[in-house]
mmCIF file of N, CA and C in Angstrom:
data_model
loop_
_atom_site.group_PDB
_atom_site.id
_atom_site.type_symbol
_atom_site.label_atom_id
_atom_site.label_comp_id
_atom_site.label_asym_id
_atom_site.label_seq_id
_atom_site.Cartn_x
_atom_site.Cartn_y
_atom_site.Cartn_z
ATOM 1 N N MET A 240 40.123 -26.450 21.352
ATOM 2 C CA MET A 240 39.935 -25.123 20.790
ATOM 3 C C MET A 240 38.864 -25.142 19.697
ATOM 4 N N LYS A 241 38.910 -26.169 18.851
ATOM 5 C CA LYS A 241 37.949 -26.299 17.771
ATOM 6 C C LYS A 241 36.541 -26.470 18.343
ATOM 7 N N ARG A 242 36.443 -27.265 19.400
ATOM 8 C CA ARG A 242 35.155 -27.511 20.045
ATOM 9 C C ARG A 242 34.610 -26.210 20.641
ATOM 10 N N LEU A 243 35.476 -25.405 21.227
ATOM 11 C CA LEU A 243 35.092 -24.134 21.825
ATOM 12 C C LEU A 243 34.557 -23.171 20.757
ATOM 13 N N LEU A 244 35.198 -23.144 19.585
ATOM 14 C CA LEU A 244 34.730 -22.292 18.494
ATOM 15 C C LEU A 244 33.358 -22.734 17.999
ATOM 16 N N ILE A 245 33.156 -24.029 17.913
ATOM 17 C CA ILE A 245 31.862 -24.560 17.463
ATOM 18 C C ILE A 245 30.772 -24.193 18.468
ATOM 19 N N LEU A 246 31.059 -24.339 19.763
ATOM 20 C CA LEU A 246 30.082 -23.983 20.787
ATOM 21 C C LEU A 246 29.773 -22.488 20.761
ATOM 22 N N ALA A 247 30.804 -21.668 20.581
ATOM 23 C CA ALA A 247 30.596 -20.221 20.516
ATOM 24 C C ALA A 247 29.743 -19.848 19.307
ATOM 25 N N ALA A 248 30.010 -20.455 18.161
ATOM 26 C CA ALA A 248 29.233 -20.176 16.948
ATOM 27 C C ALA A 248 27.783 -20.608 17.137
ATOM 28 N N ALA A 249 27.581 -21.766 17.744
ATOM 29 C CA ALA A 249 26.222 -22.252 17.991
ATOM 30 C C ALA A 249 25.481 -21.300 18.922
ATOM 31 N N ALA A 250 26.159 -20.822 19.960
ATOM 32 C CA ALA A 250 25.530 -19.893 20.903
ATOM 33 C C ALA A 250 25.129 -18.603 20.196
ATOM 34 N N LEU A 251 25.983 -18.109 19.317
ATOM 35 C CA LEU A 251 25.668 -16.875 18.590
ATOM 36 C C LEU A 251 24.461 -17.063 17.670
ATOM 37 N N LEU A 252 24.311 -18.248 17.112
ATOM 38 C CA LEU A 252 23.168 -18.516 16.247
ATOM 39 C C LEU A 252 21.878 -18.635 17.050
ATOM 40 N N LEU A 253 21.953 -19.119 18.272
ATOM 41 C CA LEU A 253 20.765 -19.313 19.088
ATOM 42 C C LEU A 253 20.302 -18.040 19.781
ATOM 43 N N ILE A 254 21.204 -17.141 20.080
ATOM 44 C CA ILE A 254 20.853 -15.932 20.828
ATOM 45 C C ILE A 254 19.797 -15.085 20.107
ATOM 46 N N PRO A 255 19.937 -14.773 18.812
ATOM 47 C CA PRO A 255 18.901 -13.947 18.163
ATOM 48 C C PRO A 255 17.528 -14.606 18.204
ATOM 49 N N GLY A 256 17.455 -15.912 18.031
ATOM 50 C CA GLY A 256 16.176 -16.607 18.085
ATOM 51 C C GLY A 256 15.559 -16.538 19.462
ATOM 52 N N ALA A 257 16.384 -16.680 20.482
ATOM 53 C CA ALA A 257 15.875 -16.603 21.847
ATOM 54 C C ALA A 257 15.401 -15.193 22.159
ATOM 55 N N MET A 258 16.096 -14.195 21.659
ATOM 56 C CA MET A 258 15.711 -12.809 21.927
ATOM 57 C C MET A 258 14.435 -12.444 21.171
ATOM 58 N N ALA A 259 14.217 -13.037 20.018
ATOM 59 C CA ALA A 259 13.057 -12.694 19.201
ATOM 60 C C ALA A 259 11.775 -13.314 19.745
ATOM 61 N N GLN A 260 11.883 -14.371 20.532
ATOM 62 C CA GLN A 260 10.701 -15.022 21.056
ATOM 63 C C GLN A 260 10.064 -14.152 22.114
ATOM 64 N N ASP A 261 8.716 -14.211 22.149
ATOM 65 C CA ASP A 261 8.044 -13.462 23.193
ATOM 66 C C ASP A 261 8.056 -14.260 24.486
ATOM 67 N N SER A 262 7.420 -13.735 25.488
ATOM 68 C CA SER A 262 7.446 -14.371 26.800
ATOM 69 C C SER A 262 6.594 -15.630 26.846
ATOM 70 N N GLY A 263 5.927 -15.975 25.750
ATOM 71 C CA GLY A 263 5.092 -17.155 25.723
ATOM 72 C C GLY A 263 3.664 -16.849 26.152
ATOM 73 N N GLN A 264 3.409 -15.650 26.627
ATOM 74 C CA GLN A 264 2.071 -15.265 27.044
ATOM 75 C C GLN A 264 1.295 -14.766 25.834
ATOM 76 N N LYS A 265 0.041 -15.207 25.739
ATOM 77 C CA LYS A 265 -0.818 -14.719 24.675
ATOM 78 C C LYS A 265 -1.454 -13.403 25.096
ATOM 79 N N ILE A 266 -1.719 -12.577 24.115
ATOM 80 C CA ILE A 266 -2.398 -11.313 24.394
ATOM 81 C C ILE A 266 -3.846 -11.625 24.742
ATOM 82 N N ASN A 267 -4.338 -11.026 25.793
ATOM 83 C CA ASN A 267 -5.729 -11.181 26.174
ATOM 84 C C ASN A 267 -6.570 -10.369 25.194
ATOM 85 N N LYS A 268 -7.352 -11.034 24.369
ATOM 86 C CA LYS A 268 -8.126 -10.347 23.338
ATOM 87 C C LYS A 268 -9.515 -9.949 23.811
ATOM 88 N N LYS A 269 -9.858 -10.227 25.054
ATOM 89 C CA LYS A 269 -11.187 -9.887 25.562
ATOM 90 C C LYS A 269 -11.366 -8.377 25.560
ATOM 91 N N ASN A 270 -12.423 -7.919 24.866
ATOM 92 C CA ASN A 270 -12.748 -6.487 24.751
ATOM 93 C C ASN A 270 -11.604 -5.662 24.166
ATOM 94 N N LEU A 271 -10.733 -6.279 23.389
ATOM 95 C CA LEU A 271 -9.573 -5.597 22.825
ATOM 96 C C LEU A 271 -9.948 -4.872 21.534
ATOM 97 N N VAL A 272 -9.379 -3.698 21.333
ATOM 98 C CA VAL A 272 -9.480 -2.965 20.069
ATOM 99 C C VAL A 272 -8.056 -2.687 19.627
ATOM 100 N N ILE A 273 -7.720 -3.123 18.408
ATOM 101 C CA ILE A 273 -6.386 -2.888 17.854
ATOM 102 C C ILE A 273 -6.521 -1.862 16.737
ATOM 103 N N LYS A 274 -5.782 -0.769 16.855
ATOM 104 C CA LYS A 274 -5.775 0.254 15.821
ATOM 105 C C LYS A 274 -4.407 0.262 15.163
ATOM 106 N N GLU A 275 -4.397 0.266 13.828
ATOM 107 C CA GLU A 275 -3.155 0.340 13.061
ATOM 108 C C GLU A 275 -3.104 1.705 12.381
ATOM 109 N N TRP A 276 -1.963 2.351 12.495
ATOM 110 C CA TRP A 276 -1.793 3.701 11.961
ATOM 111 C C TRP A 276 -0.663 3.734 10.944
ATOM 112 N N ASN A 277 -0.813 4.514 9.902
ATOM 113 C CA ASN A 277 0.258 4.791 8.948
ATOM 114 C C ASN A 277 0.802 6.178 9.258
ATOM 115 N N THR A 278 2.125 6.301 9.227
ATOM 116 C CA THR A 278 2.741 7.601 9.447
ATOM 117 C C THR A 278 3.755 7.875 8.344
ATOM 118 N N ASP A 279 4.068 9.142 8.164
ATOM 119 C CA ASP A 279 5.122 9.485 7.212
ATOM 120 C C ASP A 279 6.471 9.225 7.889
ATOM 121 N N PRO A 280 7.557 9.216 7.141
ATOM 122 C CA PRO A 280 8.872 8.906 7.731
ATOM 123 C C PRO A 280 9.260 9.799 8.905
ATOM 124 N N LYS A 281 8.785 11.024 8.924
ATOM 125 C CA LYS A 281 9.121 11.936 10.017
ATOM 126 C C LYS A 281 8.204 11.751 11.221
ATOM 127 N N GLY A 282 7.111 11.025 11.019
ATOM 128 C CA GLY A 282 6.175 10.800 12.117
ATOM 129 C C GLY A 282 5.249 11.969 12.387
ATOM 130 N N SER A 283 5.220 12.922 11.481
ATOM 131 C CA SER A 283 4.400 14.115 11.711
ATOM 132 C C SER A 283 2.954 13.921 11.262
ATOM 133 N N SER A 284 2.707 12.992 10.342
ATOM 134 C CA SER A 284 1.361 12.740 9.846
ATOM 135 C C SER A 284 0.945 11.334 10.251
ATOM 136 N N LYS A 285 -0.237 11.198 10.832
ATOM 137 C CA LYS A 285 -0.722 9.910 11.329
ATOM 138 C C LYS A 285 -2.121 9.679 10.767
ATOM 139 N N VAL A 286 -2.312 8.550 10.038
ATOM 140 C CA VAL A 286 -3.598 8.249 9.412
ATOM 141 C C VAL A 286 -4.036 6.851 9.841
ATOM 142 N N LEU A 287 -5.282 6.743 10.305
ATOM 143 C CA LEU A 287 -5.826 5.455 10.717
ATOM 144 C C LEU A 287 -5.931 4.532 9.510
ATOM 145 N N ASP A 288 -5.430 3.299 9.640
ATOM 146 C CA ASP A 288 -5.408 2.346 8.541
ATOM 147 C C ASP A 288 -6.383 1.190 8.763
ATOM 148 N N HIS A 289 -6.428 0.667 9.982
ATOM 149 C CA HIS A 289 -7.179 -0.568 10.218
ATOM 150 C C HIS A 289 -7.577 -0.637 11.696
ATOM 151 N N VAL A 290 -8.810 -1.097 11.963
ATOM 152 C CA VAL A 290 -9.264 -1.297 13.341
ATOM 153 C C VAL A 290 -9.874 -2.686 13.440
ATOM 154 N N THR A 291 -9.429 -3.455 14.437
ATOM 155 C CA THR A 291 -9.970 -4.784 14.706
ATOM 156 C C THR A 291 -10.519 -4.779 16.124
ATOM 157 N N THR A 292 -11.766 -5.247 16.285
ATOM 158 C CA THR A 292 -12.434 -5.252 17.580
ATOM 159 C C THR A 292 -12.765 -6.685 17.985
ATOM 160 N N PHE A 293 -12.529 -6.996 19.264
ATOM 161 C CA PHE A 293 -12.801 -8.324 19.810
ATOM 162 C C PHE A 293 -13.903 -8.233 20.859
ATOM 163 N N SER A 294 -14.648 -9.313 21.024
ATOM 164 C CA SER A 294 -15.765 -9.381 21.968
ATOM 165 C C SER A 294 -15.272 -9.615 23.394
ATOM 166 N N PRO A 295 -16.179 -9.569 24.366
ATOM 167 C CA PRO A 295 -15.798 -9.894 25.745
ATOM 168 C C PRO A 295 -15.263 -11.327 25.883
ATOM 169 N N GLU A 296 -15.610 -12.199 24.930
ATOM 170 C CA GLU A 296 -15.113 -13.579 24.938
ATOM 171 C C GLU A 296 -13.778 -13.722 24.217
ATOM 172 N N GLY A 297 -13.293 -12.646 23.595
ATOM 173 C CA GLY A 297 -12.020 -12.677 22.889
ATOM 174 C C GLY A 297 -12.118 -13.098 21.441
ATOM 175 N N LYS A 298 -13.319 -13.094 20.869
ATOM 176 C CA LYS A 298 -13.505 -13.450 19.460
ATOM 177 C C LYS A 298 -13.533 -12.182 18.611
ATOM 178 N N LYS A 299 -12.930 -12.264 17.419
ATOM 179 C CA LYS A 299 -12.946 -11.118 16.504
ATOM 180 C C LYS A 299 -14.379 -10.875 16.067
ATOM 181 N N ILE A 300 -14.863 -9.645 16.259
ATOM 182 C CA ILE A 300 -16.238 -9.335 15.880
ATOM 183 C C ILE A 300 -16.337 -8.300 14.766
ATOM 184 N N GLU A 301 -15.253 -7.531 14.545
ATOM 185 C CA GLU A 301 -15.313 -6.536 13.476
ATOM 186 C C GLU A 301 -13.914 -6.126 13.036
ATOM 187 N N GLU A 302 -13.803 -5.865 11.721
ATOM 188 C CA GLU A 302 -12.588 -5.307 11.128
ATOM 189 C C GLU A 302 -13.018 -4.174 10.212
ATOM 190 N N ILE A 303 -12.300 -3.075 10.286
ATOM 191 C CA ILE A 303 -12.578 -1.952 9.388
ATOM 192 C C ILE A 303 -11.254 -1.496 8.793
ATOM 193 N N GLU A 304 -11.235 -1.326 7.465
ATOM 194 C CA GLU A 304 -10.047 -0.778 6.809
ATOM 195 C C GLU A 304 -10.374 0.616 6.298
ATOM 196 N N TYR A 305 -9.413 1.519 6.530
ATOM 197 C CA TYR A 305 -9.590 2.913 6.145
ATOM 198 C C TYR A 305 -8.588 3.310 5.071
ATOM 199 N N GLY A 306 -8.967 4.279 4.258
ATOM 200 C CA GLY A 306 -8.083 4.904 3.284
ATOM 201 C C GLY A 306 -8.036 6.388 3.570
ATOM 202 N N SER A 307 -7.411 7.129 2.698
ATOM 203 C CA SER A 307 -7.283 8.572 2.919
ATOM 204 C C SER A 307 -8.635 9.272 2.931
ATOM 205 N N SER A 308 -9.635 8.706 2.260
ATOM 206 C CA SER A 308 -10.952 9.340 2.204
ATOM 207 C C SER A 308 -11.937 8.756 3.214
ATOM 208 N N GLY A 309 -11.469 7.862 4.085
ATOM 209 C CA GLY A 309 -12.365 7.285 5.089
ATOM 210 C C GLY A 309 -12.423 5.773 4.976
ATOM 211 N N GLN A 310 -13.544 5.210 5.433
ATOM 212 C CA GLN A 310 -13.705 3.759 5.460
ATOM 213 C C GLN A 310 -13.709 3.173 4.055
ATOM 214 N N LYS A 311 -12.888 2.112 3.846
ATOM 215 C CA LYS A 311 -12.878 1.384 2.568
ATOM 216 C C LYS A 311 -13.888 0.240 2.631
ATOM 217 N N TRP A 312 -13.818 -0.544 3.693
ATOM 218 C CA TRP A 312 -14.723 -1.677 3.883
ATOM 219 C C TRP A 312 -14.791 -2.025 5.362
ATOM 220 N N ARG A 313 -15.812 -2.825 5.699
ATOM 221 C CA ARG A 313 -15.994 -3.283 7.076
ATOM 222 C C ARG A 313 -16.459 -4.728 7.035
ATOM 223 N N LYS A 314 -15.923 -5.557 7.920
ATOM 224 C CA LYS A 314 -16.359 -6.948 8.050
ATOM 225 C C LYS A 314 -16.878 -7.161 9.463
ATOM 226 N N ARG A 315 -17.997 -7.850 9.560
ATOM 227 C CA ARG A 315 -18.556 -8.217 10.855
ATOM 228 C C ARG A 315 -18.571 -9.739 10.954
ATOM 229 N N PHE A 316 -18.216 -10.271 12.118
ATOM 230 C CA PHE A 316 -18.111 -11.714 12.313
ATOM 231 C C PHE A 316 -19.148 -12.164 13.342
ATOM 232 N N GLU A 317 -19.908 -13.209 12.988
ATOM 233 C CA GLU A 317 -20.921 -13.759 13.890
ATOM 234 C C GLU A 317 -20.572 -15.208 14.204
ATOM 235 N N TYR A 318 -20.864 -15.616 15.439
ATOM 236 C CA TYR A 318 -20.512 -16.954 15.905
ATOM 237 C C TYR A 318 -21.759 -17.705 16.339
ATOM 238 N N GLY A 319 -21.741 -19.022 16.114
ATOM 239 C CA GLY A 319 -22.855 -19.868 16.501
ATOM 240 C C GLY A 319 -22.770 -20.283 17.959
ATOM 241 N N PRO A 320 -23.763 -21.028 18.434
ATOM 242 C CA PRO A 320 -23.776 -21.474 19.826
ATOM 243 C C PRO A 320 -22.577 -22.361 20.181
ATOM 244 N N ASP A 321 -21.988 -22.992 19.160
ATOM 245 C CA ASP A 321 -20.814 -23.841 19.381
ATOM 246 C C ASP A 321 -19.512 -23.037 19.468
ATOM 247 N N GLY A 322 -19.606 -21.709 19.275
ATOM 248 C CA GLY A 322 -18.433 -20.840 19.369
ATOM 249 C C GLY A 322 -17.668 -20.694 18.070
ATOM 250 N N LYS A 323 -18.092 -21.415 17.028
ATOM 251 C CA LYS A 323 -17.401 -21.336 15.735
ATOM 252 C C LYS A 323 -17.999 -20.217 14.891
ATOM 253 N N LEU A 324 -17.152 -19.654 14.023
ATOM 254 C CA LEU A 324 -17.597 -18.612 13.109
ATOM 255 C C LEU A 324 -18.732 -19.154 12.250
ATOM 256 N N SER A 325 -19.859 -18.447 12.237
ATOM 257 C CA SER A 325 -20.994 -18.904 11.431
ATOM 258 C C SER A 325 -21.216 -18.017 10.208
ATOM 259 N N ARG A 326 -20.971 -16.697 10.359
ATOM 260 C CA ARG A 326 -21.148 -15.790 9.225
ATOM 261 C C ARG A 326 -20.115 -14.682 9.271
ATOM 262 N N GLU A 327 -19.677 -14.277 8.078
ATOM 263 C CA GLU A 327 -18.790 -13.120 7.897
ATOM 264 C C GLU A 327 -19.500 -12.194 6.919
ATOM 265 N N LEU A 328 -19.839 -11.010 7.364
ATOM 266 C CA LEU A 328 -20.574 -10.052 6.547
ATOM 267 C C LEU A 328 -19.635 -8.939 6.102
ATOM 268 N N VAL A 329 -19.638 -8.618 4.800
ATOM 269 C CA VAL A 329 -18.737 -7.613 4.239
ATOM 270 C C VAL A 329 -19.558 -6.426 3.753
ATOM 271 N N TYR A 330 -19.202 -5.241 4.255
ATOM 272 C CA TYR A 330 -19.891 -3.998 3.926
ATOM 273 C C TYR A 330 -18.961 -3.085 3.128
ATOM 274 N N ASP A 331 -19.546 -2.223 2.305
ATOM 275 C CA ASP A 331 -18.744 -1.282 1.516
ATOM 276 C C ASP A 331 -18.446 -0.014 2.312
ATOM 277 N N ASP A 332 -17.903 0.986 1.630
ATOM 278 C CA ASP A 332 -17.512 2.233 2.286
ATOM 279 C C ASP A 332 -18.693 3.033 2.823
ATOM 280 N N ARG A 333 -19.906 2.681 2.423
ATOM 281 C CA ARG A 333 -21.114 3.358 2.915
ATOM 282 C C ARG A 333 -21.911 2.457 3.864
ATOM 283 N N ASN A 334 -21.262 1.400 4.343
ATOM 284 C CA ASN A 334 -21.872 0.436 5.267
ATOM 285 C C ASN A 334 -23.079 -0.298 4.677
ATOM 286 N N ARG A 335 -23.037 -0.530 3.361
ATOM 287 C CA ARG A 335 -24.067 -1.335 2.704
ATOM 288 C C ARG A 335 -23.529 -2.750 2.557
ATOM 289 N N LEU A 336 -24.338 -3.737 2.918
ATOM 290 C CA LEU A 336 -23.930 -5.134 2.807
ATOM 291 C C LEU A 336 -23.626 -5.463 1.352
ATOM 292 N N GLN A 337 -22.440 -6.018 1.098
ATOM 293 C CA GLN A 337 -22.033 -6.405 -0.251
ATOM 294 C C GLN A 337 -22.137 -7.922 -0.433
ATOM 295 N N THR A 338 -21.501 -8.656 0.474
ATOM 296 C CA THR A 338 -21.528 -10.123 0.430
ATOM 297 C C THR A 338 -21.514 -10.646 1.862
ATOM 298 N N TYR A 339 -21.852 -11.917 1.985
ATOM 299 C CA TYR A 339 -21.666 -12.578 3.267
ATOM 300 C C TYR A 339 -21.270 -14.028 3.017
ATOM 301 N N LYS A 340 -20.596 -14.598 4.012
ATOM 302 C CA LYS A 340 -20.104 -15.962 3.913
ATOM 303 C C LYS A 340 -20.644 -16.779 5.072
ATOM 304 N N THR A 341 -20.954 -18.048 4.791
ATOM 305 C CA THR A 341 -21.300 -18.996 5.841
ATOM 306 C C THR A 341 -20.311 -20.158 5.742
ATOM 307 N N PHE A 342 -20.205 -20.938 6.810
ATOM 308 C CA PHE A 342 -19.153 -21.944 6.890
ATOM 309 C C PHE A 342 -19.670 -23.284 7.411
ATOM 310 N N GLU A 343 -19.018 -24.345 6.947
ATOM 311 C CA GLU A 343 -19.161 -25.681 7.526
ATOM 312 C C GLU A 343 -17.799 -26.023 8.100
ATOM 313 N N TRP A 344 -17.791 -26.769 9.210
ATOM 314 C CA TRP A 344 -16.553 -27.114 9.909
ATOM 315 C C TRP A 344 -16.393 -28.627 9.960
ATOM 316 N N ASN A 345 -15.132 -29.098 9.918
ATOM 317 C CA ASN A 345 -14.885 -30.530 10.021
ATOM 318 C C ASN A 345 -14.766 -30.951 11.483
ATOM 319 N N GLU A 346 -14.508 -32.219 11.706
ATOM 320 C CA GLU A 346 -14.438 -32.760 13.073
ATOM 321 C C GLU A 346 -13.248 -32.234 13.871
ATOM 322 N N PHE A 347 -12.310 -31.561 13.211
ATOM 323 C CA PHE A 347 -11.130 -30.996 13.880
ATOM 324 C C PHE A 347 -11.262 -29.479 14.073
ATOM 325 N N SER A 348 -12.486 -28.969 13.901
ATOM 326 C CA SER A 348 -12.789 -27.540 14.046
ATOM 327 C C SER A 348 -12.025 -26.680 13.044
ATOM 328 N N ARG A 349 -11.832 -27.224 11.858
ATOM 329 C CA ARG A 349 -11.229 -26.466 10.760
ATOM 330 C C ARG A 349 -12.293 -26.245 9.691
ATOM 331 N N LYS A 350 -12.134 -25.164 8.932
ATOM 332 C CA LYS A 350 -13.105 -24.890 7.874
ATOM 333 C C LYS A 350 -13.146 -26.063 6.905
ATOM 334 N N LYS A 351 -14.361 -26.466 6.555
ATOM 335 C CA LYS A 351 -14.565 -27.530 5.586
ATOM 336 C C LYS A 351 -15.076 -26.941 4.267
ATOM 337 N N VAL A 352 -16.097 -26.072 4.362
ATOM 338 C CA VAL A 352 -16.688 -25.445 3.183
ATOM 339 C C VAL A 352 -17.060 -24.006 3.529
ATOM 340 N N GLN A 353 -16.834 -23.112 2.564
ATOM 341 C CA GLN A 353 -17.223 -21.702 2.710
ATOM 342 C C GLN A 353 -18.161 -21.363 1.560
ATOM 343 N N TYR A 354 -19.326 -20.807 1.873
ATOM 344 C CA TYR A 354 -20.299 -20.382 0.878
ATOM 345 C C TYR A 354 -20.330 -18.854 0.875
ATOM 346 N N THR A 355 -20.231 -18.251 -0.307
ATOM 347 C CA THR A 355 -20.280 -16.792 -0.419
ATOM 348 C C THR A 355 -21.560 -16.408 -1.152
ATOM 349 N N TYR A 356 -22.294 -15.453 -0.568
ATOM 350 C CA TYR A 356 -23.581 -15.015 -1.095
ATOM 351 C C TYR A 356 -23.558 -13.517 -1.378
ATOM 352 N N SER A 357 -24.405 -13.093 -2.317
ATOM 353 C CA SER A 357 -24.603 -11.661 -2.553
ATOM 354 C C SER A 357 -25.438 -11.103 -1.402
ATOM 355 N N ALA A 358 -25.569 -9.794 -1.359
ATOM 356 C CA ALA A 358 -26.378 -9.162 -0.322
ATOM 357 C C ALA A 358 -27.831 -9.621 -0.383
ATOM 358 N N LYS A 359 -28.278 -10.026 -1.561
ATOM 359 C CA LYS A 359 -29.661 -10.477 -1.734
ATOM 360 C C LYS A 359 -29.828 -11.977 -1.500
ATOM 361 N N GLY A 360 -28.733 -12.661 -1.147
ATOM 362 C CA GLY A 360 -28.833 -14.079 -0.811
ATOM 363 C C GLY A 360 -28.540 -15.044 -1.952
ATOM 364 N N LYS A 361 -28.087 -14.531 -3.087
ATOM 365 C CA LYS A 361 -27.754 -15.411 -4.211
ATOM 366 C C LYS A 361 -26.378 -16.034 -3.968
ATOM 367 N N LEU A 362 -26.289 -17.366 -4.105
ATOM 368 C CA LEU A 362 -25.023 -18.073 -3.931
ATOM 369 C C LEU A 362 -24.068 -17.687 -5.054
ATOM 370 N N LEU A 363 -22.895 -17.128 -4.677
ATOM 371 C CA LEU A 363 -21.917 -16.678 -5.666
ATOM 372 C C LEU A 363 -20.792 -17.686 -5.869
ATOM 373 N N SER A 364 -20.342 -18.318 -4.780
ATOM 374 C CA SER A 364 -19.242 -19.272 -4.911
ATOM 375 C C SER A 364 -19.199 -20.210 -3.708
ATOM 376 N N ILE A 365 -18.529 -21.337 -3.924
ATOM 377 C CA ILE A 365 -18.315 -22.326 -2.867
ATOM 378 C C ILE A 365 -16.828 -22.653 -2.849
ATOM 379 N N LYS A 366 -16.244 -22.598 -1.665
ATOM 380 C CA LYS A 366 -14.823 -22.936 -1.511
ATOM 381 C C LYS A 366 -14.711 -24.130 -0.574
ATOM 382 N N HIS A 367 -14.020 -25.164 -1.039
ATOM 383 C CA HIS A 367 -13.776 -26.362 -0.221
ATOM 384 C C HIS A 367 -12.343 -26.323 0.295
ATOM 385 N N TYR A 368 -12.166 -26.678 1.553
ATOM 386 C CA TYR A 368 -10.842 -26.692 2.166
ATOM 387 C C TYR A 368 -10.373 -28.126 2.312
ATOM 388 N N GLU A 369 -9.117 -28.356 1.962
ATOM 389 C CA GLU A 369 -8.493 -29.674 2.075
ATOM 390 C C GLU A 369 -7.208 -29.511 2.890
ATOM 391 N N TYR A 370 -7.049 -30.352 3.893
ATOM 392 C CA TYR A 370 -5.893 -30.280 4.758
ATOM 393 C C TYR A 370 -5.040 -31.528 4.542
ATOM 394 N N ILE A 371 -3.814 -31.333 4.118
ATOM 395 C CA ILE A 371 -2.909 -32.441 3.805
ATOM 396 C C ILE A 371 -1.649 -32.278 4.641
ATOM 397 N N ALA A 372 -1.384 -33.247 5.484
ATOM 398 C CA ALA A 372 -0.166 -33.202 6.308
ATOM 399 C C ALA A 372 1.005 -33.710 5.462
ATOM 400 N N GLN A 373 2.050 -32.909 5.391
ATOM 401 C CA GLN A 373 3.233 -33.289 4.643
ATOM 402 C C GLN A 373 4.176 -34.049 5.553
ATOM 403 N N ASP A 374 4.864 -35.019 5.012
ATOM 404 C CA ASP A 374 5.846 -35.784 5.786
ATOM 405 C C ASP A 374 7.031 -34.883 6.086
ATOM 406 N N ALA A 375 7.293 -34.657 7.369
ATOM 407 C CA ALA A 375 8.360 -33.764 7.779
ATOM 408 C C ALA A 375 9.739 -34.312 7.425
ATOM 409 N N GLY A 376 9.845 -35.615 7.175
ATOM 410 C CA GLY A 376 11.129 -36.226 6.890
ATOM 411 C C GLY A 376 11.609 -36.043 5.465
ATOM 412 N N LYS A 377 10.778 -35.507 4.612
ATOM 413 C CA LYS A 377 11.176 -35.365 3.205
ATOM 414 C C LYS A 377 11.962 -34.118 2.978
#
């Protein structure tokens, strides 16, 4: 009887996790546009919040965030011949270039260094990425 209760409790704990998992299929991002909308609690008012656009290859090429008065900012993403992100350009609410970022990648295709520049090309900051694997046994 005790064993049966333990098995039943274990099954109840596993069911929500199994139900929450998706089918394992990834969303096809080729030529995908994702629009995010804000609504009031009654659902009567709908305001565009965010739009993300993907290329025919499935790479993110643009993000736009909106506020009540229109576009807040826009980011455009450019990729090099190796398929890795090479530049991220940030525009203001009037589509004027504000800053842009370039990247260096490590041998594992992870960001190594990010350089941020002003619209006029002045280096504003450098960010270095460090990846540290934690011991799972601790």
